[in-house]
Short mmCIF file of C-alpha atoms in Angstrom, two decimals:
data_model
loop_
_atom_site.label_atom_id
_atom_site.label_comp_id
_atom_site.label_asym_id
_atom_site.label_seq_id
_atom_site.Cartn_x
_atom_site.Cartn_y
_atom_site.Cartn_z
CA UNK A 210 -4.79 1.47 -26.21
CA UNK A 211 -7.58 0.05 -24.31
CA UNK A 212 -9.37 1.70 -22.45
CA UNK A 213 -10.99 -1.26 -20.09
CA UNK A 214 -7.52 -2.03 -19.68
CA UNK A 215 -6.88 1.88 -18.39
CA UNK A 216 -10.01 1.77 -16.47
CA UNK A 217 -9.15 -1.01 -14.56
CA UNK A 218 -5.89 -0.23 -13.77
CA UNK A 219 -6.81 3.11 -12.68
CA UNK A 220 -9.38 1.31 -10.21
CA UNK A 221 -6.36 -0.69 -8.76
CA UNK A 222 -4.55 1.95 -7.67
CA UNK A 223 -7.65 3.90 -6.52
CA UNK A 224 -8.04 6.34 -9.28
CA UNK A 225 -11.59 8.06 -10.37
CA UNK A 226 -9.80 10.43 -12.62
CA UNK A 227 -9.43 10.39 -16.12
CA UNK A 228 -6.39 11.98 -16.29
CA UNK A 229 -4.08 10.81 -13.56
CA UNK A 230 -1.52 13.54 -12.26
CA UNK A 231 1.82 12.85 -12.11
CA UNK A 232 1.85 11.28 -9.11
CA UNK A 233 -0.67 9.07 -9.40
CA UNK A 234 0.68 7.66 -13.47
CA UNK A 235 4.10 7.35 -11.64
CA UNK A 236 1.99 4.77 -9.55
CA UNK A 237 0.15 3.41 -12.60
CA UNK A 238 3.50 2.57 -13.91
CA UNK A 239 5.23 0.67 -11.17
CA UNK A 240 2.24 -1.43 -10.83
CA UNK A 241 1.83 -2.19 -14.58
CA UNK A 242 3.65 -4.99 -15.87
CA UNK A 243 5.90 -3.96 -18.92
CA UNK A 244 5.23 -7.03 -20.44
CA UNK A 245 3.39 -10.24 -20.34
CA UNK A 246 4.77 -14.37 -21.32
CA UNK A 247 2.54 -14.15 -23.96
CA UNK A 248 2.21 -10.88 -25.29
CA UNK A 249 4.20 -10.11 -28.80
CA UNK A 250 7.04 -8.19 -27.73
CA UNK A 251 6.32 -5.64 -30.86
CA UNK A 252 2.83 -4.94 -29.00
CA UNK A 253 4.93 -4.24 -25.38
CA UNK A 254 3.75 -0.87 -24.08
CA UNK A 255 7.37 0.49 -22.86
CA UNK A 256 5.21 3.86 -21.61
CA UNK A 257 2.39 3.51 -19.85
CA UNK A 258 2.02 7.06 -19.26
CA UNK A 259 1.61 7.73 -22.86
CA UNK A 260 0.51 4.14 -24.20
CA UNK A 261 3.82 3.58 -26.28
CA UNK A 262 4.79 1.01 -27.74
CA UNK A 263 8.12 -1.29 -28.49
CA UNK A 264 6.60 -0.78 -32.21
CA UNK A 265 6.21 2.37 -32.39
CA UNK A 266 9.89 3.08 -31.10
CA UNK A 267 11.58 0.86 -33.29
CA UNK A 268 9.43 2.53 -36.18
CA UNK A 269 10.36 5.87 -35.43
CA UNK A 270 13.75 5.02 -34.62
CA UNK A 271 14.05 3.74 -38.39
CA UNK A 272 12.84 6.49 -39.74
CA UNK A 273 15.61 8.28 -37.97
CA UNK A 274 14.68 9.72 -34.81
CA UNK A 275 16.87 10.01 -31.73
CA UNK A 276 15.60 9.60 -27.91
CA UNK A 277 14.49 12.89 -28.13
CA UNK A 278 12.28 13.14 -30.89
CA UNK A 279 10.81 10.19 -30.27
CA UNK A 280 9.90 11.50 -26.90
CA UNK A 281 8.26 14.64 -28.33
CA UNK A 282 6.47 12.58 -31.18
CA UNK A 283 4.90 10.24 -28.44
CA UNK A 284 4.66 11.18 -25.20
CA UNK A 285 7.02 8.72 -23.89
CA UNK A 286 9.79 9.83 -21.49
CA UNK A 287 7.32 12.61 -20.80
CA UNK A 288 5.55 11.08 -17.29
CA UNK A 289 6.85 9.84 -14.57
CA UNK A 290 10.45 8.80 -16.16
CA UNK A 291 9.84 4.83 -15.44
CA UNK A 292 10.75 4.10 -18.92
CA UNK A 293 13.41 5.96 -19.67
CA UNK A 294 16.36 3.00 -19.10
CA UNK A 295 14.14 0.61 -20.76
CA UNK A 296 13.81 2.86 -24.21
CA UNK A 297 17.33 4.06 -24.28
CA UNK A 298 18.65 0.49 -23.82
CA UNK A 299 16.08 -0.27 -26.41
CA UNK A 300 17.70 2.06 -28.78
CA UNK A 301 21.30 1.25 -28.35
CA UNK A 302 20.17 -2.53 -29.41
CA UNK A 303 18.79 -1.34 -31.91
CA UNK A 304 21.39 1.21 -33.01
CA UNK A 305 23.93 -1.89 -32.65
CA UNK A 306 21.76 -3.76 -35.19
CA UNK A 307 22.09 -1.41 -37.50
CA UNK A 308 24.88 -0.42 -37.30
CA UNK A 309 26.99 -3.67 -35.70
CA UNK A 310 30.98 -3.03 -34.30
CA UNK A 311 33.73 -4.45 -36.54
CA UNK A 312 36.67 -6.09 -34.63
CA UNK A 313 40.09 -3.73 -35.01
CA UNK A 314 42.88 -5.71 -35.45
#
């Protein structure tokens, strides 16, 4: 994470606090954009509440974790819940990559 990056956020939406309650990180997250043109999609923070990231997910998930353990292990899904479509859709890509549909027939 970086912190600058928290700081100033926290400034737009009129935070002083360090640690934002839940109301105020549910507005830290609909204000944040979940990505950037730019930005390497591995490095996308898909929880702002707890800083994770699309790397970190996709690490954990190969190591075998489900939605909910990777919840408890980061943080994420924890907050204010705007991530939670965004990392399960994540997940079901990813389970579909590993584990691609064969055609019946």
């Amino acid at each position: 994470r970086n912190p600058t990056n928290n700081i100033q956020r926290r400034k737009d939406v009129g935070l002083r606090d360090a640690n934002p309650t839940y109301r105020t990180a549910h507005k830290i997250c609909k204000i944040a954009p979940m990505n950037t043109k730019h930005a390497d999609p591995a490095d996308e923070v898909m929880c702002h509440c707890s800083g994770t990231r699309r790397s970190m997910v996709k690490s954990l998930f190969e190591q075998g974790m489900d939605i909910n353990a990777i919840s408890r292990w980061t943080g994420a899904l924890s907050g204010c819940g705007g991530c939670e479509w965004d990392i399960a859709q994540f997940l079901r890509d990813l389970a579909a990559q590993h584990h691609p549909q064969t055609p019946h027939g």
